[in-house]
Amino acid sequence: MRTFDLTPFHRSTVGFDRLFSLLDQANADGSPGYPPYNIERTGENAFRISVAVSGFSQGELSIVAKENTLTIKGEKTVNENGKDKSEVLYRGIAARAFERVFQLADFVVVKDAPLENGLLHVDLVREIPEAKKPRSIPISASTQAAPVIEGSAQKAAA
């Protein structure tokens, strides 16, 4: 497992304490590597999480987005009639239940979640509300001079 030293970033950034603590937690929790996943940036404000869920059908997977947490669960259902005609000699394809939790940044929402070729793709988009977007404030120059009262300049000179 790779380890990253984020100490230089702590010194040079302000207001990203929550982000770095989440990254530290992600590296330190020792979560198992099942199922493997990729996180990709597909646009300026678009991301895609791809989770390898081979052997799971659409009905055996669930995706829940609550607050800033995305949870992907997979539970393998047992054969309904309990009869399996074949005996598995070697199980290389894991069919165990899993739960993978991702911390999402503010204003990130799930747009789509297609399942294709054994990969579950979760498409995410950061949608910042208009009230939270930075806006440019025009700077106006004051061209009016202070009013001069007649005679006050002569009294000040004397």
mmCIF file of C-alpha atoms in Angstrom, residues 12-153:
data_model
loop_
_atom_site.group_PDB
_atom_site.id
_atom_site.type_symbol
_atom_site.label_atom_id
_atom_site.label_comp_id
_atom_site.label_asym_id
_atom_site.label_seq_id
_atom_site.Cartn_x
_atom_site.Cartn_y
_atom_site.Cartn_z
ATOM 1 C CA SER A 12 0.853 25.933 2.701
ATOM 2 C CA THR A 13 -2.932 25.727 2.685
ATOM 3 C CA VAL A 14 -5.648 27.357 4.723
ATOM 4 C CA GLY A 15 -9.127 25.941 5.154
ATOM 5 C CA PHE A 16 -8.415 22.478 3.792
ATOM 6 C CA ASP A 17 -8.044 20.797 7.182
ATOM 7 C CA ARG A 18 -11.160 18.678 6.637
ATOM 8 C CA LEU A 19 -9.922 17.509 3.247
ATOM 9 C CA PHE A 20 -6.537 16.430 4.588
ATOM 10 C CA SER A 21 -8.051 14.691 7.604
ATOM 11 C CA LEU A 22 -10.322 12.705 5.263
ATOM 12 C CA LEU A 23 -7.316 11.725 3.153
ATOM 13 C CA ASP A 24 -5.412 10.665 6.267
ATOM 14 C CA GLN A 25 -8.379 8.560 7.394
ATOM 15 C CA ALA A 26 -8.651 6.926 3.990
ATOM 16 C CA ASN A 27 -4.987 5.923 4.077
ATOM 17 C CA ALA A 28 -4.934 4.831 7.709
ATOM 18 C CA ASP A 29 -8.110 2.775 8.043
ATOM 19 C CA GLY A 30 -6.611 -0.322 6.418
ATOM 20 C CA SER A 31 -9.782 -1.032 4.465
ATOM 21 C CA PRO A 32 -9.689 -4.259 2.489
ATOM 22 C CA GLY A 33 -9.073 -4.110 -1.218
ATOM 23 C CA TYR A 34 -12.318 -5.809 -2.140
ATOM 24 C CA PRO A 35 -13.850 -4.844 -4.451
ATOM 25 C CA PRO A 36 -11.227 -2.923 -6.401
ATOM 26 C CA TYR A 37 -12.234 0.493 -7.713
ATOM 27 C CA ASN A 38 -11.026 3.455 -9.765
ATOM 28 C CA ILE A 39 -11.787 7.141 -9.313
ATOM 29 C CA GLU A 40 -11.518 9.214 -12.489
ATOM 30 C CA ARG A 41 -12.003 12.880 -13.349
ATOM 31 C CA THR A 42 -14.123 13.006 -16.499
ATOM 32 C CA GLY A 43 -14.534 16.776 -16.676
ATOM 33 C CA GLU A 44 -13.872 19.972 -14.765
ATOM 34 C CA ASN A 45 -16.645 19.215 -12.257
ATOM 35 C CA ALA A 46 -17.402 15.594 -13.193
ATOM 36 C CA PHE A 47 -16.063 12.384 -11.674
ATOM 37 C CA ARG A 48 -16.613 8.653 -12.112
ATOM 38 C CA ILE A 49 -16.142 5.875 -9.591
ATOM 39 C CA SER A 50 -15.816 2.451 -11.233
ATOM 40 C CA VAL A 51 -16.195 -0.569 -8.943
ATOM 41 C CA ALA A 52 -15.422 -4.124 -10.121
ATOM 42 C CA VAL A 53 -18.527 -6.109 -9.135
ATOM 43 C CA SER A 54 -18.194 -9.213 -11.275
ATOM 44 C CA GLY A 55 -20.680 -11.895 -10.323
ATOM 45 C CA PHE A 56 -23.228 -9.451 -8.864
ATOM 46 C CA SER A 57 -26.492 -8.694 -10.605
ATOM 47 C CA GLN A 58 -28.239 -5.329 -10.586
ATOM 48 C CA GLY A 59 -30.659 -6.495 -7.882
ATOM 49 C CA GLU A 60 -27.828 -7.527 -5.558
ATOM 50 C CA LEU A 61 -26.239 -4.059 -5.544
ATOM 51 C CA SER A 62 -27.397 -0.921 -3.759
ATOM 52 C CA ILE A 63 -26.118 2.652 -3.847
ATOM 53 C CA VAL A 64 -27.040 5.135 -1.119
ATOM 54 C CA ALA A 65 -26.011 8.802 -1.111
ATOM 55 C CA LYS A 66 -26.608 10.488 2.233
ATOM 56 C CA GLU A 67 -25.182 13.882 3.153
ATOM 57 C CA ASN A 68 -21.507 13.728 2.081
ATOM 58 C CA THR A 69 -21.244 9.933 2.022
ATOM 59 C CA LEU A 70 -21.707 7.511 -0.868
ATOM 60 C CA THR A 71 -22.176 3.868 0.147
ATOM 61 C CA ILE A 72 -22.066 1.002 -2.342
ATOM 62 C CA LYS A 73 -23.204 -2.385 -1.006
ATOM 63 C CA GLY A 74 -23.282 -5.779 -2.611
ATOM 64 C CA GLU A 75 -24.996 -8.805 -1.086
ATOM 65 C CA LYS A 76 -24.983 -12.109 -2.889
ATOM 66 C CA THR A 77 -28.332 -13.887 -2.693
ATOM 67 C CA VAL A 78 -28.367 -17.617 -2.069
ATOM 68 C CA ASN A 79 -29.993 -19.842 -4.641
ATOM 69 C CA GLU A 80 -33.717 -19.811 -3.775
ATOM 70 C CA ASN A 81 -34.337 -23.539 -3.925
ATOM 71 C CA GLY A 82 -31.016 -24.346 -2.229
ATOM 72 C CA LYS A 83 -30.067 -26.880 -4.869
ATOM 73 C CA ASP A 84 -26.892 -26.320 -6.784
ATOM 74 C CA LYS A 85 -26.235 -28.878 -9.495
ATOM 75 C CA SER A 86 -22.488 -28.203 -9.653
ATOM 76 C CA GLU A 87 -19.777 -28.450 -7.051
ATOM 77 C CA VAL A 88 -17.230 -25.627 -6.960
ATOM 78 C CA LEU A 89 -13.694 -27.045 -6.816
ATOM 79 C CA TYR A 90 -11.897 -23.697 -6.736
ATOM 80 C CA ARG A 91 -13.460 -20.313 -6.055
ATOM 81 C CA GLY A 92 -11.347 -17.553 -7.617
ATOM 82 C CA ILE A 93 -14.222 -15.148 -8.200
ATOM 83 C CA ALA A 94 -15.159 -13.662 -4.867
ATOM 84 C CA ALA A 95 -18.871 -13.665 -4.204
ATOM 85 C CA ARG A 96 -18.790 -12.287 -0.687
ATOM 86 C CA ALA A 97 -20.803 -9.336 0.501
ATOM 87 C CA PHE A 98 -19.084 -5.969 0.552
ATOM 88 C CA GLU A 99 -19.655 -2.390 1.578
ATOM 89 C CA ARG A 100 -17.538 0.423 0.159
ATOM 90 C CA VAL A 101 -17.936 3.954 1.555
ATOM 91 C CA PHE A 102 -16.727 7.118 -0.200
ATOM 92 C CA GLN A 103 -16.602 10.595 1.335
ATOM 93 C CA LEU A 104 -17.918 13.201 -1.086
ATOM 94 C CA ALA A 105 -17.089 16.891 -1.172
ATOM 95 C CA ASP A 106 -19.789 19.500 -0.687
ATOM 96 C CA PHE A 107 -22.286 19.918 -3.542
ATOM 97 C CA VAL A 108 -21.314 16.617 -5.244
ATOM 98 C CA VAL A 109 -24.362 14.676 -6.442
ATOM 99 C CA VAL A 110 -24.801 11.282 -8.121
ATOM 100 C CA LYS A 111 -26.022 11.619 -11.697
ATOM 101 C CA ASP A 112 -26.083 8.045 -12.994
ATOM 102 C CA ALA A 113 -24.997 4.517 -12.057
ATOM 103 C CA PRO A 114 -24.832 2.111 -15.011
ATOM 104 C CA LEU A 115 -23.726 -1.523 -14.607
ATOM 105 C CA GLU A 116 -21.895 -2.801 -17.645
ATOM 106 C CA ASN A 117 -19.472 -5.694 -18.204
ATOM 107 C CA GLY A 118 -19.029 -6.395 -14.486
ATOM 108 C CA LEU A 119 -18.197 -2.769 -13.652
ATOM 109 C CA LEU A 120 -20.487 -0.465 -11.719
ATOM 110 C CA HIS A 121 -19.877 3.116 -12.867
ATOM 111 C CA VAL A 122 -21.124 5.859 -10.549
ATOM 112 C CA ASP A 123 -21.112 9.248 -12.273
ATOM 113 C CA LEU A 124 -20.770 12.245 -9.962
ATOM 114 C CA VAL A 125 -21.074 15.967 -10.682
ATOM 115 C CA ARG A 126 -20.208 18.932 -8.500
ATOM 116 C CA GLU A 127 -23.089 21.397 -8.799
ATOM 117 C CA ILE A 128 -22.332 24.588 -6.903
ATOM 118 C CA PRO A 129 -25.447 26.709 -6.252
ATOM 119 C CA GLU A 130 -25.457 30.227 -7.682
ATOM 120 C CA ALA A 131 -25.498 31.721 -4.175
ATOM 121 C CA LYS A 132 -22.215 29.930 -3.343
ATOM 122 C CA LYS A 133 -20.367 30.745 -6.571
ATOM 123 C CA PRO A 134 -17.839 33.568 -6.442
ATOM 124 C CA ARG A 135 -19.036 36.739 -8.070
ATOM 125 C CA SER A 136 -17.078 39.673 -9.377
ATOM 126 C CA ILE A 137 -17.666 43.025 -7.698
ATOM 127 C CA PRO A 138 -17.004 46.036 -9.947
ATOM 128 C CA ILE A 139 -14.725 48.687 -8.493
ATOM 129 C CA SER A 140 -15.891 52.237 -9.080
ATOM 130 C CA ALA A 141 -13.634 55.262 -8.812
ATOM 131 C CA SER A 142 -14.933 58.349 -7.054
ATOM 132 C CA THR A 143 -14.341 61.347 -9.338
ATOM 133 C CA GLN A 144 -16.001 63.953 -7.144
ATOM 134 C CA ALA A 145 -13.655 66.241 -5.217
ATOM 135 C CA ALA A 146 -14.434 67.381 -1.702
ATOM 136 C CA PRO A 147 -16.549 70.539 -1.744
ATOM 137 C CA VAL A 148 -14.618 73.737 -0.971
ATOM 138 C CA ILE A 149 -16.286 76.429 1.037
ATOM 139 C CA GLU A 150 -15.525 79.928 -0.195
ATOM 140 C CA GLY A 151 -13.140 81.818 1.947
ATOM 141 C CA SER A 152 -11.994 78.821 3.944
ATOM 142 C CA ALA A 153 -8.891 78.401 1.747
#
